[in-house]
Structures are given as C-alpha cells and as structure tokens.
Short mmCIF file of C-alpha atoms and ligand atoms in Angstrom, two decimals:
data_model
loop_
_atom_site.label_atom_id
_atom_site.label_comp_id
_atom_site.label_asym_id
_atom_site.label_seq_id
_atom_site.Cartn_x
_atom_site.Cartn_y
_atom_site.Cartn_z
CA MET A 102 0.00 0.00 0.00
CA GLN A 103 1.36 3.38 -1.04
CA PRO A 104 1.58 5.90 1.82
CA VAL A 105 0.01 9.32 1.25
CA ILE A 106 1.66 12.34 2.85
CA LEU A 107 -0.07 15.67 3.26
CA LEU A 108 2.74 18.20 2.83
CA VAL A 109 1.89 21.64 4.20
CA GLU A 110 4.60 24.20 3.41
CA ASP A 111 4.27 27.71 2.00
CA ASP A 112 7.89 27.89 0.76
CA MET A 113 7.39 26.71 -2.82
CA VAL A 114 11.04 25.76 -3.41
CA LEU A 115 11.20 23.63 -0.27
CA ARG A 116 7.79 22.14 -1.00
CA SER A 117 8.71 20.97 -4.48
CA ALA A 118 12.06 19.59 -3.28
CA LEU A 119 10.26 17.61 -0.57
CA LYS A 120 7.60 16.48 -2.99
CA GLU A 121 10.25 15.03 -5.29
CA LEU A 122 12.05 13.40 -2.38
CA PHE A 123 8.84 11.81 -1.08
CA ALA A 124 7.91 10.61 -4.56
CA ARG A 125 11.27 8.83 -4.81
CA GLU A 126 10.36 7.01 -1.58
CA GLY A 127 7.22 5.79 -3.32
CA TRP A 128 4.95 8.08 -1.30
CA LEU A 129 2.05 9.97 -2.81
CA VAL A 130 1.97 13.65 -1.91
CA GLN A 131 -0.94 16.00 -1.34
CA GLU A 132 0.31 19.57 -1.31
CA ALA A 133 -0.98 22.52 0.67
CA ALA A 134 0.53 26.02 0.95
CA SER A 135 -1.65 27.37 3.73
CA ALA A 136 -3.59 26.33 6.81
CA ARG A 137 -6.80 26.64 4.85
CA GLU A 138 -5.56 24.33 2.09
CA ALA A 139 -4.26 21.88 4.70
CA GLN A 140 -7.69 21.75 6.27
CA GLU A 141 -9.27 21.07 2.87
CA ARG A 142 -6.79 18.39 1.84
CA LEU A 143 -6.69 16.34 5.02
CA ASP A 144 -8.99 13.71 3.57
CA GLU A 145 -9.26 10.04 4.45
CA THR A 146 -6.50 8.98 2.04
CA VAL A 147 -3.80 10.74 4.07
CA HIS A 148 -1.53 8.61 6.32
CA ALA A 149 0.69 11.31 7.82
CA VAL A 150 1.05 15.09 7.79
CA VAL A 151 4.26 17.12 7.41
CA LEU A 152 3.24 20.52 8.74
CA ASP A 153 5.15 23.78 8.56
CA VAL A 154 4.64 25.82 11.73
CA GLY A 155 4.80 29.27 10.12
CA LEU A 156 2.02 29.46 7.56
CA PRO A 157 0.82 32.65 5.83
CA ASP A 158 -2.72 32.36 7.17
CA GLY A 159 -2.10 30.75 10.52
CA ASP A 160 0.02 28.69 12.85
CA GLY A 161 0.66 24.99 12.17
CA VAL A 162 0.63 24.18 15.88
CA GLU A 163 -2.78 25.76 16.36
CA LEU A 164 -4.05 23.85 13.33
CA CYS A 165 -2.76 20.57 14.76
CA LYS A 166 -4.32 21.36 18.14
CA ALA A 167 -7.67 21.89 16.43
CA TRP A 168 -7.32 18.55 14.60
CA ARG A 169 -6.48 16.71 17.82
CA ALA A 170 -9.41 18.36 19.59
CA ALA A 171 -11.62 17.03 16.78
CA GLY A 172 -10.30 13.48 17.34
CA GLU A 173 -7.73 13.39 14.53
CA LYS A 174 -5.19 10.64 15.31
CA ARG A 175 -2.93 10.53 12.26
CA PRO A 176 0.71 11.41 12.87
CA VAL A 177 1.90 15.00 12.40
CA LEU A 178 5.52 16.02 11.97
CA PHE A 179 6.27 19.74 12.35
CA LEU A 180 8.78 21.66 10.28
CA THR A 181 10.00 24.49 12.51
CA ALA A 182 12.36 27.34 11.65
CA ARG A 183 15.55 27.72 13.68
CA ASP A 184 14.27 30.84 15.45
CA GLU A 185 11.19 28.92 16.49
CA GLU A 186 13.29 26.37 18.31
CA LEU A 187 11.97 27.43 21.68
CA ASP A 188 8.55 26.50 20.37
CA VAL A 189 9.39 22.81 20.16
CA VAL A 190 7.76 22.09 23.50
CA ARG A 191 4.69 23.99 22.37
CA ALA A 192 4.68 22.02 19.11
CA LEU A 193 4.71 18.68 20.88
CA ASP A 194 2.17 19.89 23.43
CA GLY A 195 0.04 20.85 20.45
CA GLY A 196 -0.29 17.19 19.51
CA GLY A 197 2.63 16.83 17.11
CA ASN A 198 4.35 13.43 17.03
CA ASP A 199 7.74 14.72 15.97
CA TYR A 200 9.52 17.75 14.48
CA VAL A 201 12.59 18.75 12.53
CA THR A 202 14.21 22.17 12.66
CA LYS A 203 15.04 23.93 9.39
CA PRO A 204 17.51 23.56 7.82
CA PHE A 205 17.28 19.80 8.24
CA ARG A 206 18.97 16.88 6.54
CA MET A 207 16.63 15.27 4.04
CA GLN A 208 17.60 11.75 5.14
CA GLU A 209 16.74 12.58 8.72
CA LEU A 210 13.33 13.87 7.72
CA LEU A 211 12.69 10.72 5.66
CA SER A 212 13.63 8.38 8.46
CA ARG A 213 11.43 10.24 10.93
CA ILE A 214 8.49 10.05 8.56
CA ARG A 215 9.11 6.32 8.04
CA VAL A 216 8.84 5.82 11.81
CA LEU A 217 5.54 7.72 11.87
CA LEU A 218 4.19 5.69 8.97
CA ARG A 219 5.07 2.45 10.74
CA GLY A 220 3.17 3.68 13.76
CA SER A 221 0.19 4.60 11.63
CA ALA A 222 -0.20 1.05 10.33
CA ASP A 223 -2.57 0.17 13.16
CA ILE A 224 -4.72 3.17 12.30
CA ARG A 225 -4.94 2.57 8.59
CA GLY A 226 -3.15 -0.73 8.05
CA ILE A 227 -3.56 -3.36 5.39
CA ARG A 228 -7.10 -4.66 5.35
CA ARG A 229 -8.58 -7.24 2.97
CA GLY A 230 -12.11 -8.43 3.54
CA ASP A 231 -12.40 -9.65 7.16
CA PHE A 232 -8.62 -9.80 7.49
CA SER A 233 -6.24 -7.13 8.72
CA VAL A 234 -2.54 -6.87 9.55
CA ASP A 235 -1.26 -5.80 12.95
CA GLU A 236 2.28 -4.75 12.00
CA GLU A 237 3.38 -4.04 15.53
CA LYS A 238 2.45 -7.46 16.91
CA MET A 239 3.19 -9.17 13.56
CA GLN A 240 -0.20 -10.82 13.52
CA ILE A 241 -2.93 -11.38 10.99
CA LEU A 242 -6.38 -10.80 12.44
CA LYS A 243 -9.58 -12.37 11.22
CA GLY A 244 -12.16 -9.97 12.58
CA ALA A 245 -10.71 -9.28 16.03
CA SER A 246 -9.00 -12.66 16.55
CA PRO A 247 -5.34 -13.21 15.71
CA LEU A 248 -4.63 -16.28 13.54
CA PRO A 249 -2.16 -18.81 14.99
CA LEU A 250 0.57 -18.24 12.39
CA THR A 251 4.31 -18.78 12.51
CA LEU A 252 6.51 -15.80 11.64
CA THR A 253 7.14 -17.15 8.14
CA GLU A 254 3.43 -17.70 7.59
CA TYR A 255 2.74 -14.17 8.81
CA LYS A 256 5.22 -12.79 6.28
CA ILE A 257 3.68 -14.78 3.45
CA VAL A 258 0.12 -13.67 4.24
CA ARG A 259 1.19 -10.06 4.76
CA THR A 260 2.90 -10.03 1.35
CA LEU A 261 -0.14 -11.57 -0.35
CA MET A 262 -2.56 -9.17 1.34
CA GLU A 263 -0.46 -6.14 0.48
CA ARG A 264 -0.59 -6.78 -3.27
CA ARG A 265 -3.68 -6.40 -5.35
CA GLY A 266 -2.64 -9.09 -7.78
CA ILE A 267 -0.55 -12.19 -8.31
CA VAL A 268 2.60 -12.52 -6.23
CA PRO A 269 5.17 -14.61 -8.13
CA ARG A 270 6.80 -17.43 -6.15
CA GLU A 271 10.21 -15.83 -6.71
CA THR A 272 8.98 -12.58 -5.13
CA LEU A 273 7.69 -14.43 -2.08
CA LEU A 274 10.91 -16.42 -1.72
CA ALA A 275 13.00 -13.27 -2.12
CA ARG A 276 10.89 -11.43 0.45
CA LEU A 277 11.30 -14.21 3.01
CA TRP A 278 15.02 -14.45 2.29
CA ASP A 279 15.52 -10.65 2.54
CA ASP A 280 13.89 -10.60 5.93
CA GLY A 281 16.73 -12.74 7.22
CA SER A 282 14.68 -15.88 7.57
CA ARG A 283 16.44 -19.14 7.13
CA TYR A 284 16.58 -20.05 3.45
CA ILE A 285 13.28 -21.30 2.14
CA ASP A 286 13.26 -23.30 -1.06
CA ASP A 287 10.45 -23.91 -3.48
CA ASN A 288 9.26 -27.13 -1.82
CA THR A 289 9.29 -25.61 1.64
CA LEU A 290 7.20 -22.74 0.30
CA SER A 291 4.63 -25.23 -1.03
CA VAL A 292 4.45 -26.88 2.39
CA HIS A 293 3.94 -23.47 4.04
CA MET A 294 1.20 -22.64 1.56
CA SER A 295 -0.79 -25.78 2.24
CA ARG A 296 -0.53 -25.28 6.01
CA LEU A 297 -1.60 -21.68 5.52
CA ARG A 298 -4.66 -22.74 3.56
CA GLU A 299 -5.77 -24.79 6.55
CA LYS A 300 -5.24 -21.92 8.95
CA VAL A 301 -6.55 -19.05 6.86
CA GLY A 302 -9.13 -20.78 4.68
CA ALA A 303 -8.26 -22.29 1.30
CA GLU A 304 -10.61 -19.91 -0.51
CA HIS A 305 -8.39 -16.94 0.38
CA ILE A 306 -5.20 -18.21 -1.21
CA GLN A 307 -5.37 -18.96 -4.92
CA THR A 308 -2.62 -20.76 -6.76
CA ILE A 309 -1.85 -19.31 -10.15
CA ARG A 310 -0.29 -22.33 -11.80
CA GLY A 311 3.31 -21.80 -12.89
CA VAL A 312 3.33 -18.22 -11.60
CA GLY A 313 2.55 -17.79 -7.94
CA TYR A 314 -0.22 -16.96 -5.50
CA GLN A 315 -2.94 -14.42 -5.08
CA TRP A 316 -4.94 -13.29 -2.08
CA SER A 317 -8.68 -13.44 -2.51
CA ASP A 318 -11.01 -11.47 -0.21
CA ILE A 319 -14.06 -13.66 -1.10
CA1 CA B 690 6.65 28.85 6.43
#
C-alpha cells in the first residue's frame, strides 16, 4: 500500500524539493501552501502530515491542536524554523508526534516520517475483507481474533494481502530471504502454503499455476 503524505509548506522551493524526495520514496503527496488548504486536503486517504509551523494564514501548531481536539489521530511532523526552536515544547504539546528544525537533513526527515508511517499502520493498516494486519504485533487478524501463524506464515500472508494481484513465487521467496529468515526453497514454500490454507481458509489463497499466488477477499 502506497503511503500518502499531506505536505503543508508555503515555501514553494522547499515544498517541491520535498515532494520530489517523497515521490522517490514511493509516497504519494498531497500539497498545501496554507492552513486553509491543509484543512481542505486532510482527507481520508492521508496517512501522515508534514506541517510547517509558520504558515501565511495561521500557525501549524494551532491547526494541529484543532485537529487533535476534533479526534484526529494521524501522525503530524512539524517543520520548525531555527528561530522557532523554543517553540518545540509547544509544538509537541500541540499534539505533534515529531519535528525537525530547518535547515534539516533530508535523510533525517525521511527516516522520521518512516517511523511515523510504521506507527500509523494500526490506524490505517492493510485490510482485505475480514482480514487485517497488525504490524506491531506481527499478527494477521480475522475480525478481532489473531490467527495462529508462525513468523514465516505471517510474512507470506502479509505479502499476499499487500498486493492487489498475483505474487510470483520468486517474489515471495526473495521477500522471506531478505527478511533474514532461514533459506526457504520452493518445496518448503509449497508446504507453508498448504498449512496456511488450513489456517486461513483455502478460498483466500489462490494458486496461479506456474506463476505464484494471489490473495482473494471472497
Ligand atoms: Ca513557512
């Protein structure tokens, strides 16, 4: 699933640089140059907000406070100017999850946003039919009950649920291998898949002969 970032920054040069940077991370960007636009563009597709504190028509911290008061739970990272450094406490009191002070290193900003996106998985995580992924606990839930899966099985199901299409066997094997699991060969994968069908329900895992597997919501 592709994360969507609402980027609120009135400095056009900085905004387009960040937009490009975020796009390279594979994130979709909604842009806003004012508090008013931010308010308009915070729709349900957004996963996290990068919010400049000094906006032409208002104060980012006040905006965030208003969102929190209205029950908004999605993560907010403030961009503060150096001379606003004393305001960091105020920013975090205002309901921000994190902040960076301008000028900041792009890599630092990216890694902080990644942390926020990981945290937001339980708010708007992967969901397919009755099934959802709890990334923090590394569990697959059917309704509210966690399925009794091994770690490898969890990784397989998570990968299948994440993709809206066929997942080739090679992709699954590579994913399991990348995660530092012990090497899993083609036969072992087949054994995992048949055990998974018993645990998850055979109707949810389709075999695409000669290619791979596909999750089915049914
Ligand atoms: Ca500004």
